[in-house]
């Protein structure tokens, strides 16, 4: 019984899997945060381009080009 308890305490085979799981979770959280920030930036950029294109179409396309 005492030997089995010592073996159980010294067994670290599951610790590595848990560490890899925690690293994967941390990377996922960081990726979600970065993609969310990039999505907001892209939304603003496309809105700006759309507004400028709408203005160019409404103005007859006179954007200063010959």
PDB file of N, CA, C and O in Angstrom:
ATOM      1  N   UNK A   1       0.823  -1.199   0.000  1.00  0.00           N
ATOM      2  CA  UNK A   1       0.000   0.000   0.000  1.00  0.00           C
ATOM      3  C   UNK A   1       0.865   1.260   0.000  1.00  0.00           C
ATOM      4  O   UNK A   1       0.585   2.201  -0.724  1.00  0.00           O
ATOM      5  N   UNK A   2       1.898   1.273   0.816  1.00  0.00           N
ATOM      6  CA  UNK A   2       2.789   2.429   0.910  1.00  0.00           C
ATOM      7  C   UNK A   2       3.562   2.614  -0.396  1.00  0.00           C
ATOM      8  O   UNK A   2       3.760   3.747  -0.844  1.00  0.00           O
ATOM      9  N   UNK A   3       3.964   1.520  -1.020  1.00  0.00           N
ATOM     10  CA  UNK A   3       4.678   1.594  -2.297  1.00  0.00           C
ATOM     11  C   UNK A   3       3.774   2.169  -3.386  1.00  0.00           C
ATOM     12  O   UNK A   3       4.212   2.991  -4.198  1.00  0.00           O
ATOM     13  N   UNK A   4       2.532   1.770  -3.408  1.00  0.00           N
ATOM     14  CA  UNK A   4       1.582   2.274  -4.395  1.00  0.00           C
ATOM     15  C   UNK A   4       1.366   3.776  -4.217  1.00  0.00           C
ATOM     16  O   UNK A   4       1.312   4.533  -5.188  1.00  0.00           O
ATOM     17  N   UNK A   5       1.286   4.228  -2.983  1.00  0.00           N
ATOM     18  CA  UNK A   5       1.097   5.650  -2.703  1.00  0.00           C
ATOM     19  C   UNK A   5       2.321   6.456  -3.142  1.00  0.00           C
ATOM     20  O   UNK A   5       2.181   7.533  -3.730  1.00  0.00           O
ATOM     21  N   UNK A   6       3.524   5.918  -2.894  1.00  0.00           N
ATOM     22  CA  UNK A   6       4.755   6.591  -3.324  1.00  0.00           C
ATOM     23  C   UNK A   6       4.812   6.683  -4.854  1.00  0.00           C
ATOM     24  O   UNK A   6       5.214   7.697  -5.413  1.00  0.00           O
ATOM     25  N   UNK A   7       4.434   5.611  -5.524  1.00  0.00           N
ATOM     26  CA  UNK A   7       4.427   5.614  -6.990  1.00  0.00           C
ATOM     27  C   UNK A   7       3.425   6.637  -7.542  1.00  0.00           C
ATOM     28  O   UNK A   7       3.685   7.302  -8.542  1.00  0.00           O
ATOM     29  N   UNK A   8       2.300   6.747  -6.895  1.00  0.00           N
ATOM     30  CA  UNK A   8       1.277   7.693  -7.329  1.00  0.00           C
ATOM     31  C   UNK A   8       1.761   9.132  -7.169  1.00  0.00           C
ATOM     32  O   UNK A   8       1.534   9.982  -8.034  1.00  0.00           O
ATOM     33  N   UNK A   9       2.443   9.422  -6.074  1.00  0.00           N
ATOM     34  CA  UNK A   9       2.957  10.770  -5.828  1.00  0.00           C
ATOM     35  C   UNK A   9       4.063  11.114  -6.818  1.00  0.00           C
ATOM     36  O   UNK A   9       4.158  12.245  -7.296  1.00  0.00           O
ATOM     37  N   UNK A  10       4.916  10.172  -7.176  1.00  0.00           N
ATOM     38  CA  UNK A  10       6.044  10.419  -8.079  1.00  0.00           C
ATOM     39  C   UNK A  10       5.662  10.366  -9.550  1.00  0.00           C
ATOM     40  O   UNK A  10       6.474  10.719 -10.403  1.00  0.00           O
ATOM     41  N   UNK A  11       4.465   9.941  -9.874  1.00  0.00           N
ATOM     42  CA  UNK A  11       4.028   9.839 -11.270  1.00  0.00           C
ATOM     43  C   UNK A  11       3.703  11.225 -11.814  1.00  0.00           C
ATOM     44  O   UNK A  11       2.809  11.903 -11.324  1.00  0.00           O
ATOM     45  N   UNK A  12       4.439  11.660 -12.838  1.00  0.00           N
ATOM     46  CA  UNK A  12       4.238  12.984 -13.434  1.00  0.00           C
ATOM     47  C   UNK A  12       3.782  12.901 -14.893  1.00  0.00           C
ATOM     48  O   UNK A  12       3.876  13.879 -15.631  1.00  0.00           O
ATOM     49  N   UNK A  13       3.291  11.765 -15.319  1.00  0.00           N
ATOM     50  CA  UNK A  13       2.930  11.592 -16.726  1.00  0.00           C
ATOM     51  C   UNK A  13       1.747  12.472 -17.132  1.00  0.00           C
ATOM     52  O   UNK A  13       1.683  12.953 -18.256  1.00  0.00           O
ATOM     53  N   UNK A  14       0.812  12.718 -16.241  1.00  0.00           N
ATOM     54  CA  UNK A  14      -0.338  13.554 -16.577  1.00  0.00           C
ATOM     55  C   UNK A  14      -0.043  15.036 -16.496  1.00  0.00           C
ATOM     56  O   UNK A  14      -0.743  15.850 -17.089  1.00  0.00           O
ATOM     57  N   UNK A  15       1.014  15.415 -15.784  1.00  0.00           N
ATOM     58  CA  UNK A  15       1.346  16.835 -15.610  1.00  0.00           C
ATOM     59  C   UNK A  15       1.724  17.472 -16.940  1.00  0.00           C
ATOM     60  O   UNK A  15       1.363  18.622 -17.208  1.00  0.00           O
ATOM     61  N   UNK A  16       2.436  16.754 -17.787  1.00  0.00           N
ATOM     62  CA  UNK A  16       2.846  17.306 -19.081  1.00  0.00           C
ATOM     63  C   UNK A  16       1.638  17.590 -19.954  1.00  0.00           C
ATOM     64  O   UNK A  16       1.570  18.641 -20.601  1.00  0.00           O
ATOM     65  N   UNK A  17       0.685  16.703 -19.973  1.00  0.00           N
ATOM     66  CA  UNK A  17      -0.525  16.913 -20.770  1.00  0.00           C
ATOM     67  C   UNK A  17      -1.302  18.124 -20.268  1.00  0.00           C
ATOM     68  O   UNK A  17      -1.810  18.924 -21.065  1.00  0.00           O
ATOM     69  N   UNK A  18      -1.368  18.288 -18.969  1.00  0.00           N
ATOM     70  CA  UNK A  18      -2.070  19.452 -18.413  1.00  0.00           C
ATOM     71  C   UNK A  18      -1.340  20.737 -18.780  1.00  0.00           C
ATOM     72  O   UNK A  18      -1.965  21.744 -19.131  1.00  0.00           O
ATOM     73  N   UNK A  19      -0.007  20.722 -18.716  1.00  0.00           N
ATOM     74  CA  UNK A  19       0.766  21.916 -19.086  1.00  0.00           C
ATOM     75  C   UNK A  19       0.537  22.277 -20.549  1.00  0.00           C
ATOM     76  O   UNK A  19       0.369  23.455 -20.885  1.00  0.00           O
ATOM     77  N   UNK A  20       0.550  21.288 -21.427  1.00  0.00           N
ATOM     78  CA  UNK A  20       0.296  21.569 -22.848  1.00  0.00           C
ATOM     79  C   UNK A  20      -1.116  22.113 -23.057  1.00  0.00           C
ATOM     80  O   UNK A  20      -1.340  22.989 -23.875  1.00  0.00           O
ATOM     81  N   UNK A  21      -2.066  21.596 -22.305  1.00  0.00           N
ATOM     82  CA  UNK A  21      -3.434  22.105 -22.396  1.00  0.00           C
ATOM     83  C   UNK A  21      -3.531  23.553 -21.948  1.00  0.00           C
ATOM     84  O   UNK A  21      -4.226  24.357 -22.570  1.00  0.00           O
ATOM     85  N   UNK A  22      -2.840  23.893 -20.879  1.00  0.00           N
ATOM     86  CA  UNK A  22      -2.840  25.282 -20.406  1.00  0.00           C
ATOM     87  C   UNK A  22      -2.171  26.223 -21.405  1.00  0.00           C
ATOM     88  O   UNK A  22      -2.641  27.339 -21.636  1.00  0.00           O
ATOM     89  N   UNK A  23      -1.078  25.780 -22.023  1.00  0.00           N
ATOM     90  CA  UNK A  23      -0.405  26.595 -23.038  1.00  0.00           C
ATOM     91  C   UNK A  23      -1.324  26.803 -24.237  1.00  0.00           C
ATOM     92  O   UNK A  23      -1.436  27.911 -24.765  1.00  0.00           O
ATOM     93  N   UNK A  24      -2.000  25.751 -24.670  1.00  0.00           N
ATOM     94  CA  UNK A  24      -2.923  25.868 -25.804  1.00  0.00           C
ATOM     95  C   UNK A  24      -4.063  26.828 -25.485  1.00  0.00           C
ATOM     96  O   UNK A  24      -4.470  27.629 -26.332  1.00  0.00           O
ATOM     97  N   UNK A  25      -4.569  26.771 -24.257  1.00  0.00           N
ATOM     98  CA  UNK A  25      -5.644  27.682 -23.862  1.00  0.00           C
ATOM     99  C   UNK A  25      -5.165  29.124 -23.852  1.00  0.00           C
ATOM    100  O   UNK A  25      -5.868  30.036 -24.312  1.00  0.00           O
ATOM    101  N   UNK A  26      -3.958  29.368 -23.364  1.00  0.00           N
ATOM    102  CA  UNK A  26      -3.398  30.721 -23.333  1.00  0.00           C
ATOM    103  C   UNK A  26      -3.191  31.263 -24.745  1.00  0.00           C
ATOM    104  O   UNK A  26      -3.526  32.417 -25.028  1.00  0.00           O
ATOM    105  N   UNK A  27      -2.675  30.435 -25.637  1.00  0.00           N
ATOM    106  CA  UNK A  27      -2.477  30.859 -27.030  1.00  0.00           C
ATOM    107  C   UNK A  27      -3.823  31.167 -27.682  1.00  0.00           C
ATOM    108  O   UNK A  27      -3.962  32.138 -28.426  1.00  0.00           O
ATOM    109  N   UNK A  28      -4.833  30.367 -27.391  1.00  0.00           N
ATOM    110  CA  UNK A  28      -6.165  30.596 -27.957  1.00  0.00           C
ATOM    111  C   UNK A  28      -6.756  31.923 -27.483  1.00  0.00           C
ATOM    112  O   UNK A  28      -7.319  32.673 -28.278  1.00  0.00           O
ATOM    113  N   UNK A  29      -6.601  32.217 -26.196  1.00  0.00           N
ATOM    114  CA  UNK A  29      -7.124  33.475 -25.660  1.00  0.00           C
ATOM    115  C   UNK A  29      -6.405  34.659 -26.300  1.00  0.00           C
ATOM    116  O   UNK A  29      -7.029  35.655 -26.682  1.00  0.00           O
ATOM    117  N   UNK A  30      -5.083  34.560 -26.462  1.00  0.00           N
ATOM    118  CA  UNK A  30      -4.321  35.635 -27.092  1.00  0.00           C
ATOM    119  C   UNK A  30      -4.735  35.815 -28.558  1.00  0.00           C
ATOM    120  O   UNK A  30      -4.870  36.941 -29.038  1.00  0.00           O
ATOM    121  N   UNK A  31      -4.941  34.722 -29.262  1.00  0.00           N
ATOM    122  CA  UNK A  31      -5.342  34.795 -30.668  1.00  0.00           C
ATOM    123  C   UNK A  31      -6.724  35.424 -30.811  1.00  0.00           C
ATOM    124  O   UNK A  31      -6.958  36.234 -31.707  1.00  0.00           O
ATOM    125  N   UNK A  32      -7.644  35.061 -29.940  1.00  0.00           N
ATOM    126  CA  UNK A  32      -8.992  35.626 -30.007  1.00  0.00           C
ATOM    127  C   UNK A  32      -8.935  37.132 -29.761  1.00  0.00           C
ATOM    128  O   UNK A  32      -9.580  37.917 -30.459  1.00  0.00           O
ATOM    129  N   UNK A  33      -8.151  37.557 -28.779  1.00  0.00           N
ATOM    130  CA  UNK A  33      -8.009  38.988 -28.496  1.00  0.00           C
ATOM    131  C   UNK A  33      -7.414  39.749 -29.674  1.00  0.00           C
ATOM    132  O   UNK A  33      -7.880  40.834 -30.027  1.00  0.00           O
ATOM    133  N   UNK A  34      -6.381  39.183 -30.288  1.00  0.00           N
ATOM    134  CA  UNK A  34      -5.736  39.844 -31.427  1.00  0.00           C
ATOM    135  C   UNK A  34      -6.679  39.912 -32.631  1.00  0.00           C
ATOM    136  O   UNK A  34      -6.761  40.945 -33.303  1.00  0.00           O
ATOM    137  N   UNK A  35      -7.394  38.841 -32.898  1.00  0.00           N
ATOM    138  CA  UNK A  35      -8.310  38.833 -34.042  1.00  0.00           C
ATOM    139  C   UNK A  35      -9.486  39.779 -33.829  1.00  0.00           C
ATOM    140  O   UNK A  35      -9.961  40.401 -34.782  1.00  0.00           O
ATOM    141  N   UNK A  36      -9.929  39.896 -32.575  1.00  0.00           N
ATOM    142  CA  UNK A  36     -11.023  40.822 -32.298  1.00  0.00           C
ATOM    143  C   UNK A  36     -10.581  42.264 -32.525  1.00  0.00           C
ATOM    144  O   UNK A  36     -11.308  43.067 -33.110  1.00  0.00           O
ATOM    145  N   UNK A  37      -9.383  42.601 -32.074  1.00  0.00           N
ATOM    146  CA  UNK A  37      -8.853  43.952 -32.272  1.00  0.00           C
ATOM    147  C   UNK A  37      -8.648  44.237 -33.763  1.00  0.00           C
ATOM    148  O   UNK A  37      -8.948  45.332 -34.245  1.00  0.00           O
ATOM    149  N   UNK A  38      -8.157  43.256 -34.492  1.00  0.00           N
ATOM    150  CA  UNK A  38      -7.938  43.428 -35.923  1.00  0.00           C
ATOM    151  C   UNK A  38      -9.274  43.550 -36.655  1.00  0.00           C
ATOM    152  O   UNK A  38      -9.394  44.319 -37.603  1.00  0.00           O
ATOM    153  N   UNK A  39     -10.275  42.820 -36.204  1.00  0.00           N
ATOM    154  CA  UNK A  39     -11.593  42.890 -36.839  1.00  0.00           C
ATOM    155  C   UNK A  39     -12.211  44.263 -36.695  1.00  0.00           C
ATOM    156  O   UNK A  39     -12.808  44.790 -37.633  1.00  0.00           O
ATOM    157  N   UNK A  40     -12.059  44.882 -35.527  1.00  0.00           N
ATOM    158  CA  UNK A  40     -12.582  46.226 -35.308  1.00  0.00           C
ATOM    159  C   UNK A  40     -11.874  47.218 -36.223  1.00  0.00           C
ATOM    160  O   UNK A  40     -12.501  48.091 -36.813  1.00  0.00           O
ATOM    161  N   UNK A  41     -10.569  47.075 -36.351  1.00  0.00           N
ATOM    162  CA  UNK A  41      -9.786  47.957 -37.211  1.00  0.00           C
ATOM    163  C   UNK A  41     -10.197  47.789 -38.675  1.00  0.00           C
ATOM    164  O   UNK A  41     -10.351  48.775 -39.405  1.00  0.00           O
ATOM    165  N   UNK A  42     -10.377  46.543 -39.102  1.00  0.00           N
ATOM    166  CA  UNK A  42     -10.779  46.294 -40.486  1.00  0.00           C
ATOM    167  C   UNK A  42     -12.177  46.834 -40.768  1.00  0.00           C
ATOM    168  O   UNK A  42     -12.438  47.343 -41.859  1.00  0.00           O
ATOM    169  N   UNK A  43     -13.063  46.740 -39.789  1.00  0.00           N
ATOM    170  CA  UNK A  43     -14.411  47.258 -39.963  1.00  0.00           C
ATOM    171  C   UNK A  43     -14.371  48.762 -40.213  1.00  0.00           C
ATOM    172  O   UNK A  43     -15.030  49.270 -41.119  1.00  0.00           O
ATOM    173  N   UNK A  44     -13.571  49.469 -39.430  1.00  0.00           N
ATOM    174  CA  UNK A  44     -13.435  50.918 -39.622  1.00  0.00           C
ATOM    175  C   UNK A  44     -12.824  51.254 -40.969  1.00  0.00           C
ATOM    176  O   UNK A  44     -13.244  52.213 -41.636  1.00  0.00           O
ATOM    177  N   UNK A  45     -11.852  50.481 -41.408  1.00  0.00           N
ATOM    178  CA  UNK A  45     -11.192  50.730 -42.686  1.00  0.00           C
ATOM    179  C   UNK A  45     -12.166  50.523 -43.854  1.00  0.00           C
ATOM    180  O   UNK A  45     -12.241  51.355 -44.762  1.00  0.00           O
ATOM    181  N   UNK A  46     -12.925  49.446 -43.826  1.00  0.00           N
ATOM    182  CA  UNK A  46     -13.869  49.179 -44.909  1.00  0.00           C
ATOM    183  C   UNK A  46     -15.018  50.192 -44.913  1.00  0.00           C
ATOM    184  O   UNK A  46     -15.513  50.560 -45.975  1.00  0.00           O
ATOM    185  N   UNK A  47     -15.418  50.642 -43.743  1.00  0.00           N
ATOM    186  CA  UNK A  47     -16.449  51.677 -43.669  1.00  0.00           C
ATOM    187  C   UNK A  47     -15.949  52.967 -44.306  1.00  0.00           C
ATOM    188  O   UNK A  47     -16.676  53.624 -45.059  1.00  0.00           O
ATOM    189  N   UNK A  48     -14.709  53.324 -44.034  1.00  0.00           N
ATOM    190  CA  UNK A  48     -14.122  54.532 -44.614  1.00  0.00           C
ATOM    191  C   UNK A  48     -14.026  54.424 -46.140  1.00  0.00           C
ATOM    192  O   UNK A  48     -14.374  55.363 -46.860  1.00  0.00           O
ATOM    193  N   UNK A  49     -13.574  53.301 -46.623  1.00  0.00           N
ATOM    194  CA  UNK A  49     -13.466  53.099 -48.078  1.00  0.00           C
ATOM    195  C   UNK A  49     -14.847  53.143 -48.721  1.00  0.00           C
ATOM    196  O   UNK A  49     -15.034  53.767 -49.780  1.00  0.00           O
ATOM    197  N   UNK A  50     -15.825  52.511 -48.086  1.00  0.00           N
ATOM    198  CA  UNK A  50     -17.179  52.503 -48.618  1.00  0.00           C
ATOM    199  C   UNK A  50     -17.755  53.918 -48.690  1.00  0.00           C
ATOM    200  O   UNK A  50     -18.391  54.292 -49.689  1.00  0.00           O
ATOM    201  N   UNK A  51     -17.516  54.700 -47.651  1.00  0.00           N
ATOM    202  CA  UNK A  51     -18.012  56.072 -47.637  1.00  0.00           C
ATOM    203  C   UNK A  51     -17.377  56.892 -48.758  1.00  0.00           C
ATOM    204  O   UNK A  51     -18.054  57.652 -49.457  1.00  0.00           O
ATOM    205  N   UNK A  52     -16.085  56.732 -48.957  1.00  0.00           N
ATOM    206  CA  UNK A  52     -15.396  57.471 -50.015  1.00  0.00           C
ATOM    207  C   UNK A  52     -15.871  57.035 -51.400  1.00  0.00           C
ATOM    208  O   UNK A  52     -16.026  57.859 -52.306  1.00  0.00           O
ATOM    209  N   UNK A  53     -16.108  55.740 -51.567  1.00  0.00           N
ATOM    210  CA  UNK A  53     -16.602  55.263 -52.860  1.00  0.00           C
ATOM    211  C   UNK A  53     -18.017  55.774 -53.130  1.00  0.00           C
ATOM    212  O   UNK A  53     -18.337  56.147 -54.266  1.00  0.00           O
ATOM    213  N   UNK A  54     -18.848  55.789 -52.092  1.00  0.00           N
ATOM    214  CA  UNK A  54     -20.202  56.322 -52.260  1.00  0.00           C
ATOM    215  C   UNK A  54     -20.152  57.793 -52.644  1.00  0.00           C
ATOM    216  O   UNK A  54     -20.921  58.251 -53.495  1.00  0.00           O
ATOM    217  N   UNK A  55     -19.249  58.549 -52.031  1.00  0.00           N
ATOM    218  CA  UNK A  55     -19.095  59.963 -52.367  1.00  0.00           C
ATOM    219  C   UNK A  55     -18.595  60.160 -53.781  1.00  0.00           C
ATOM    220  O   UNK A  55     -19.017  61.083 -54.487  1.00  0.00           O
ATOM    221  N   UNK A  56     -17.693  59.295 -54.243  1.00  0.00           N
ATOM    222  CA  UNK A  56     -17.176  59.414 -55.606  1.00  0.00           C
ATOM    223  C   UNK A  56     -18.243  59.101 -56.634  1.00  0.00           C
ATOM    224  O   UNK A  56     -18.340  59.762 -57.675  1.00  0.00           O
ATOM    225  N   UNK A  57     -19.066  58.101 -56.356  1.00  0.00           N
ATOM    226  CA  UNK A  57     -20.145  57.745 -57.282  1.00  0.00           C
ATOM    227  C   UNK A  57     -21.193  58.837 -57.323  1.00  0.00           C
ATOM    228  O   UNK A  57     -21.681  59.224 -58.396  1.00  0.00           O
ATOM    229  N   UNK A  58     -21.536  59.371 -56.154  1.00  0.00           N
ATOM    230  CA  UNK A  58     -22.566  60.433 -56.092  1.00  0.00           C
ATOM    231  C   UNK A  58     -22.071  61.709 -56.741  1.00  0.00           C
ATOM    232  O   UNK A  58     -22.856  62.469 -57.322  1.00  0.00           O
ATOM    233  N   UNK A  59     -20.769  61.980 -56.694  1.00  0.00           N
ATOM    234  CA  UNK A  59     -20.209  63.213 -57.266  1.00  0.00           C
ATOM    235  C   UNK A  59     -19.849  63.062 -58.729  1.00  0.00           C
ATOM    236  O   UNK A  59     -19.228  63.958 -59.288  1.00  0.00           O
ATOM    237  N   UNK A  60     -20.168  62.009 -59.345  1.00  0.00           N
ATOM    238  CA  UNK A  60     -19.873  61.816 -60.768  1.00  0.00           C
ATOM    239  C   UNK A  60     -18.482  61.289 -61.024  1.00  0.00           C
ATOM    240  O   UNK A  60     -18.015  61.248 -62.150  1.00  0.00           O
ATOM    241  N   UNK A  61     -17.800  60.910 -59.983  1.00  0.00           N
ATOM    242  CA  UNK A  61     -16.487  60.312 -60.161  1.00  0.00           C
ATOM    243  C   UNK A  61     -15.388  61.319 -60.369  1.00  0.00           C
ATOM    244  O   UNK A  61     -14.285  60.974 -60.767  1.00  0.00           O
ATOM    245  N   UNK A  62     -15.619  62.603 -60.127  1.00  0.00           N
ATOM    246  CA  UNK A  62     -14.577  63.626 -60.310  1.00  0.00           C
ATOM    247  C   UNK A  62     -13.645  63.593 -59.115  1.00  0.00           C
ATOM    248  O   UNK A  62     -13.808  64.339 -58.159  1.00  0.00           O
ATOM    249  N   UNK A  63     -12.673  62.736 -59.190  1.00  0.00           N
ATOM    250  CA  UNK A  63     -11.740  62.595 -58.075  1.00  0.00           C
ATOM    251  C   UNK A  63     -10.406  63.248 -58.360  1.00  0.00           C
ATOM    252  O   UNK A  63      -9.433  62.981 -57.688  1.00  0.00           O
ATOM    253  N   UNK A  64     -10.314  64.111 -59.334  1.00  0.00           N
ATOM    254  CA  UNK A  64      -9.081  64.798 -59.648  1.00  0.00           C
ATOM    255  C   UNK A  64      -8.243  64.111 -60.704  1.00  0.00           C
ATOM    256  O   UNK A  64      -7.173  64.550 -61.030  1.00  0.00           O
ATOM    257  N   UNK A  65      -8.741  63.025 -61.251  1.00  0.00           N
ATOM    258  CA  UNK A  65      -7.999  62.331 -62.302  1.00  0.00           C
ATOM    259  C   UNK A  65      -8.494  62.805 -63.653  1.00  0.00           C
ATOM    260  O   UNK A  65      -9.688  63.046 -63.839  1.00  0.00           O
ATOM    261  N   UNK A  66      -7.594  62.958 -64.621  1.00  0.00           N
ATOM    262  CA  UNK A  66      -8.008  63.433 -65.959  1.00  0.00           C
ATOM    263  C   UNK A  66      -8.822  62.437 -66.736  1.00  0.00           C
ATOM    264  O   UNK A  66      -8.778  61.314 -66.617  1.00  0.00           O
TER     265      UNK A  66
END
